Coordinates of C-alpha atoms in Angstrom, one line a residue:
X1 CA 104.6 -91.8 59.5
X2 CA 107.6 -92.5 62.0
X3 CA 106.7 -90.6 65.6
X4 CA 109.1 -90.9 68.8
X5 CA 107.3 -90.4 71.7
X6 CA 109.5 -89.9 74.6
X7 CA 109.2 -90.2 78.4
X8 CA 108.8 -87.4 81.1
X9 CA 109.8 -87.1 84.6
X10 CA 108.1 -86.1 87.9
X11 CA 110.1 -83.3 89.7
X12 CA 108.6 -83.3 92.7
X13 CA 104.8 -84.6 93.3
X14 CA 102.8 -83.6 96.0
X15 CA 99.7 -85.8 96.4
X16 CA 97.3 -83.0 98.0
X17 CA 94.1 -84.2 98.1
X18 CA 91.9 -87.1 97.3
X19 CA 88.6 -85.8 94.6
X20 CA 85.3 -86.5 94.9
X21 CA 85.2 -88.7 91.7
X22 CA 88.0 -90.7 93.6
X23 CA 91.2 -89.5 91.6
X24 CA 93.7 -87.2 93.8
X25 CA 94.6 -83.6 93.0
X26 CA 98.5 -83.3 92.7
X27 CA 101.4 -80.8 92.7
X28 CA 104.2 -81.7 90.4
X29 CA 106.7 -80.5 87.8
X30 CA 106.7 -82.7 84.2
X31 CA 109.9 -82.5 82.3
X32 CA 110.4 -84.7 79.0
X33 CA 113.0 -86.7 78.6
X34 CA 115.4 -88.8 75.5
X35 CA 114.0 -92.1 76.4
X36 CA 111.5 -93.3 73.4
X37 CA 109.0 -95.6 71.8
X38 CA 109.0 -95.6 68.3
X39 CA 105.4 -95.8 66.6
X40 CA 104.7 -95.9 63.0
X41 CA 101.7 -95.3 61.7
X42 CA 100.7 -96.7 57.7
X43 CA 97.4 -96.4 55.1
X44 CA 95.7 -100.1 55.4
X45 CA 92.9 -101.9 54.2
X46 CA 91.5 -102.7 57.8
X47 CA 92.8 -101.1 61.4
X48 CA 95.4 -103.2 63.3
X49 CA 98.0 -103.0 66.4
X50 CA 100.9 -104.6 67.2
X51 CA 104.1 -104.0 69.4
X52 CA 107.3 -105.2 70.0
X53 CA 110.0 -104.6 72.1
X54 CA 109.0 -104.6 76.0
X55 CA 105.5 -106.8 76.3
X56 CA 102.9 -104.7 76.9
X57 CA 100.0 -106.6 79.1
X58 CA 96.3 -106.8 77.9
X59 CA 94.2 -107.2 74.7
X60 CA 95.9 -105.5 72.0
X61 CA 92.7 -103.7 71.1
X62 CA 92.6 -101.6 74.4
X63 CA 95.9 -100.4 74.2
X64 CA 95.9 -96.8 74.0
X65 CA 97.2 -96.4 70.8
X66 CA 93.7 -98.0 69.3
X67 CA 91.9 -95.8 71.6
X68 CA 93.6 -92.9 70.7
X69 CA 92.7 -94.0 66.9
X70 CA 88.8 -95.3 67.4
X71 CA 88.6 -92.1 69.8
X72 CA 89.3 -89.7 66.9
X73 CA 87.8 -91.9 64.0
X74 CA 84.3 -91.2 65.4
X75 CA 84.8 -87.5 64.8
X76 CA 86.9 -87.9 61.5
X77 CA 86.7 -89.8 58.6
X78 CA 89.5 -92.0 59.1
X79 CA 90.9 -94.8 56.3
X80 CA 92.0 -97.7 58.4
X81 CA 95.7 -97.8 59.3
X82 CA 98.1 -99.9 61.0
X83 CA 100.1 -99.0 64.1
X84 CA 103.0 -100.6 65.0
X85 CA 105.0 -99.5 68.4
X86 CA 108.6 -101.0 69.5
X87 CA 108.3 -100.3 73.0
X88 CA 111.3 -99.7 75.1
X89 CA 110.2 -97.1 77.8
X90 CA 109.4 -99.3 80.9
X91 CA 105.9 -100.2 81.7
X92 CA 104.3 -99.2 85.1
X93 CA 107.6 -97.1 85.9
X94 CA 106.3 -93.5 86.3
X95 CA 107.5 -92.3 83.3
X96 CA 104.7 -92.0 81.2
X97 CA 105.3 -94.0 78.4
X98 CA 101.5 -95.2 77.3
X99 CA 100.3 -91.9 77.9
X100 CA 103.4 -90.6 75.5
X101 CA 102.2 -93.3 72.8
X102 CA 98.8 -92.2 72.7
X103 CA 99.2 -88.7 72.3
X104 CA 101.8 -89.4 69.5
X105 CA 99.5 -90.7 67.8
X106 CA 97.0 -88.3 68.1
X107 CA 99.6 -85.4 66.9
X108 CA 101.0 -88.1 63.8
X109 CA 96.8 -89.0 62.9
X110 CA 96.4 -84.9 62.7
X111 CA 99.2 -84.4 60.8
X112 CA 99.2 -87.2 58.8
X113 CA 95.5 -86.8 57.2
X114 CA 95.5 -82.9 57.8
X115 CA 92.5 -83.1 59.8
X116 CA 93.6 -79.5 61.2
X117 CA 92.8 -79.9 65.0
X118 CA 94.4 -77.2 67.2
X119 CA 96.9 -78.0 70.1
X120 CA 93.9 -77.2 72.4
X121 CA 91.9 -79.7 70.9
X122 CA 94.1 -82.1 71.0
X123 CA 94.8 -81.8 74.5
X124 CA 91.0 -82.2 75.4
X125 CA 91.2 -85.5 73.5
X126 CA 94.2 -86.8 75.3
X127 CA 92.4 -85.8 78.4
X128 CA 90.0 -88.5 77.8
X129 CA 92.4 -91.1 77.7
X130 CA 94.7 -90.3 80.7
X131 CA 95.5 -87.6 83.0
X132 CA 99.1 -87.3 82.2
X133 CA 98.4 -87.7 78.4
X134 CA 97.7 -84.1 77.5
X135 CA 101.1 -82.9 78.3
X136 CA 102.7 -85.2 75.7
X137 CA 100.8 -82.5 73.0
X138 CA 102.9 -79.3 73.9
X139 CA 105.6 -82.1 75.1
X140 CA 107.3 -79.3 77.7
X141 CA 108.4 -78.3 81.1
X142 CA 105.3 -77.5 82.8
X143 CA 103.9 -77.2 86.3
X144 CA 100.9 -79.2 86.6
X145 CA 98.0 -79.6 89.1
X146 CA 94.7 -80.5 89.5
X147 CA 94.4 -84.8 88.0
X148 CA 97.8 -83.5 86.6
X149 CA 96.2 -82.6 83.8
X150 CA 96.4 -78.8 84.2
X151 CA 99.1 -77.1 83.5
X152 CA 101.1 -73.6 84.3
X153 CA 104.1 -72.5 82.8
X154 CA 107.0 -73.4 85.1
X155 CA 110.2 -71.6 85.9
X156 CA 113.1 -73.6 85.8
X157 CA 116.6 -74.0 84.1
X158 CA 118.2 -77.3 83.7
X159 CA 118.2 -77.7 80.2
X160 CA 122.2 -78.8 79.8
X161 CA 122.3 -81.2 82.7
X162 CA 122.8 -84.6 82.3
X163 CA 120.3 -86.9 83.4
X164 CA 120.4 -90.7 84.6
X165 CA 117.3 -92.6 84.5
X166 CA 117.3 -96.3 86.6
X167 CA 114.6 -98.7 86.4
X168 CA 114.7 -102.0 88.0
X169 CA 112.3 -103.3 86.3
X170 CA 109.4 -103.6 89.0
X171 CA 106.0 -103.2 87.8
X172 CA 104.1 -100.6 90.3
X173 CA 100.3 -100.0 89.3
X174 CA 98.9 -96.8 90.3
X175 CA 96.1 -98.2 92.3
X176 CA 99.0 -99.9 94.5
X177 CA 101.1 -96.8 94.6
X178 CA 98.0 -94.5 95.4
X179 CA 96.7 -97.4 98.6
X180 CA 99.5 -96.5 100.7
X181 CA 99.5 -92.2 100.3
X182 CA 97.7 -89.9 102.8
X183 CA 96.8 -87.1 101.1
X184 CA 98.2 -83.6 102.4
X185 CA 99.5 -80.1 101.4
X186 CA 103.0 -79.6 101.3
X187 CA 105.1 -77.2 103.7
X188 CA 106.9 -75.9 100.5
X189 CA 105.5 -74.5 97.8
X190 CA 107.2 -76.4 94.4
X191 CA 107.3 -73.8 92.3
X192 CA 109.0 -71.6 94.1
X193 CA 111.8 -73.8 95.1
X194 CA 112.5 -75.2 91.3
X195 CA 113.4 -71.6 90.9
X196 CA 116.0 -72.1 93.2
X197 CA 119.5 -73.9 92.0
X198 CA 119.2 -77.4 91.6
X199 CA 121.8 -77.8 94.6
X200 CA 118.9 -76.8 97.0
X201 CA 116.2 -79.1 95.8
X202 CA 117.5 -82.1 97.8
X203 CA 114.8 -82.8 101.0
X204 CA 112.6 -80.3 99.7
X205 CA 111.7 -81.3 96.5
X206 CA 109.7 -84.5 97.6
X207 CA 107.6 -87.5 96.0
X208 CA 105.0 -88.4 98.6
X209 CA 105.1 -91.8 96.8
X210 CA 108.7 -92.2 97.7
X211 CA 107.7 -93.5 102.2
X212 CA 105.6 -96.5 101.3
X213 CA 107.1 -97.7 98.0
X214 CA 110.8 -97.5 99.5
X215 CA 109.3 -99.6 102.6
X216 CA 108.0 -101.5 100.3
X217 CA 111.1 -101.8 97.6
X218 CA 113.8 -101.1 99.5
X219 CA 115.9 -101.6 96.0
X220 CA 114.6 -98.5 95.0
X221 CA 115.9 -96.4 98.0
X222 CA 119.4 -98.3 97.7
X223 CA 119.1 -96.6 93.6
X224 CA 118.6 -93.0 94.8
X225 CA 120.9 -93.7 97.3
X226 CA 123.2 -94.7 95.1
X227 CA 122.9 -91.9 92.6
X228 CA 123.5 -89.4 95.2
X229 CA 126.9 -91.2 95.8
X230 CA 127.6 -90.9 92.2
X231 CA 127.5 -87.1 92.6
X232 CA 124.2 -86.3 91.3
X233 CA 123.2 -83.0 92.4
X234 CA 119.1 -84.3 92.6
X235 CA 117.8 -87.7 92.6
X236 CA 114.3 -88.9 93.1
X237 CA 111.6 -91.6 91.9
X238 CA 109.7 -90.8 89.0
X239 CA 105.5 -90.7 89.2
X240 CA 104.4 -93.5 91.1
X241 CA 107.6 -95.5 90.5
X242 CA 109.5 -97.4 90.0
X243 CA 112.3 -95.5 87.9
X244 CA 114.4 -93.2 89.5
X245 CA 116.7 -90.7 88.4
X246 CA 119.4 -88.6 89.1
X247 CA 120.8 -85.0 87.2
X248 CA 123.5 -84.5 87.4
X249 CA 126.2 -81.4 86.6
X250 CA 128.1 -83.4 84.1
X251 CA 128.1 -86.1 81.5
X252 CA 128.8 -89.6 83.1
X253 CA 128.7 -93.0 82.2
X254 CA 127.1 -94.8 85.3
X255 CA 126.4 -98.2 83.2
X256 CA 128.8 -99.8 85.2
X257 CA 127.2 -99.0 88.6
X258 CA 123.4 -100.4 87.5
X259 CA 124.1 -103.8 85.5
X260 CA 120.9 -105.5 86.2
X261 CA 118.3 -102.8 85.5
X262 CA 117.3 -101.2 82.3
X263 CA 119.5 -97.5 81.4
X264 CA 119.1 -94.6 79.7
X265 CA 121.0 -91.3 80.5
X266 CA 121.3 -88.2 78.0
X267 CA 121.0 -84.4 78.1
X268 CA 118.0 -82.5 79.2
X269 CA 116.6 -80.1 76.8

């Protein structure tokens, strides 16, 4: 079986409180988006993973494509497969991507040996394995609180935009993101505004990661800067970083404008 899981933006995350277990309760809007792994999942006579495509760091054992795979084979009998990903969706860029893979598989695993396990289920399982993961299941716009692994239905239209996403390839971890963020409640409430026209999103629809990480990066305010020049009618930095994007009204081709860092740019669903 031949899956493509795909990316998701942030629109707008509000960091609003720090948890008692030591994660932080957030305020955001996750949108899906073109770019895509590809994973492929086959029968085998034992289990194995491997990738290609963009390195991903670590034993290949705990990436979350075996977890998702061990996690479910202890409540299913499961033949042994192999799993192969071709990564292309940056690593440690706010968009997702390992979260995406492992909730691929969980949907391709389901369908793949019939083991009949409801969307709700699955979610609960992805839950285990990350906060954004569960959202990858339903795989649409939703607004999202708690871990960020709660969801609301969301009201908001731009579905025929064009969307450009910029990564410079710069690795942020979430523990480094999360070191410089003090946690607070946001003068505007998010879902209210993304009901608003795009064109009135700009200094209200915030990332609170955006202060330290652009003091940090300044190459990453010079993108969103830069995508705003371009015409883009919203721009902001993805998650925790460190891809930003930019929607625009109108197909462009801004290839030119970014020749160093990874591209991809398409129309939102």
């Amino acid at each position: 079986m031949l899956v493509f899981p795909n990316a998701k933006i942030n629109i707008g995350l509000n960091i609003v409180e720090k948890r008692p277990d030591g994660f932080h309760n957030i305020e955001s809007c996750f949108y899906p988006v073109g770019w895509s792994d590809a994973l492929e999942i086959t029968l085998a006579d034992q289990f194995s993973f491997h990738s290609d495509g963009i390195a991903i760091p670590g034993n290949a054992n705990d990436n979350l494509c075996a977890k998702a795979y061990e996690m479910l084979r202890t409540d299913f009998d499961l033949p042994p497969v192999k799993i192969h990903l071709l990564k292309t969706v940056p690593i440690g860029a706010g968009l997702g991507g390992g979260s995406a893979d492992a909730a691929f598989t969980i949907k391709a695993l389901n369908q793949l040996f019939d083991l009949g396990i409801s969307i709700e289920e699955q979610e609960k399982y992805a839950r285990l394995i990350g906060s954004d993961c569960a959202f990858f299941i339903r795989n649409k716009p939703v607004y999202c609180f708690e871990k960020g692994d709660q969801f609301d239905a969301i009201d908001i239209n731009i579905s025929g935009k064009w969307i450009v996403l910029v990564n410079p390839g710069i690795h942020i971890s979430t523990v480094e993101a999360y070191s410089g963020v003090v946690a607070k409640r946001s003068t505007e409430n998010l879902r209210n505004v993304l009901r608003e026209p795009i064109t009135a999103w700009k200094g209200r629809v915030t990332n609170d990661f955006e202060a330290t990480l652009f003091n940090k990066y300044p190459s990453l305010e010079k993108v969103k800067e830069k995508l705003y020049g371009l015409g883009a009618e919203y721009a902001a930095m993805s998650g925790s970083g460190s891809t930003l994007f930019g929607i625009f009204g109108q197909e462009q081709n801004v290839k030119e404008h970014f020749p160093d860092f990874r591209l991809w740019q398409g129309f939102l669903k």
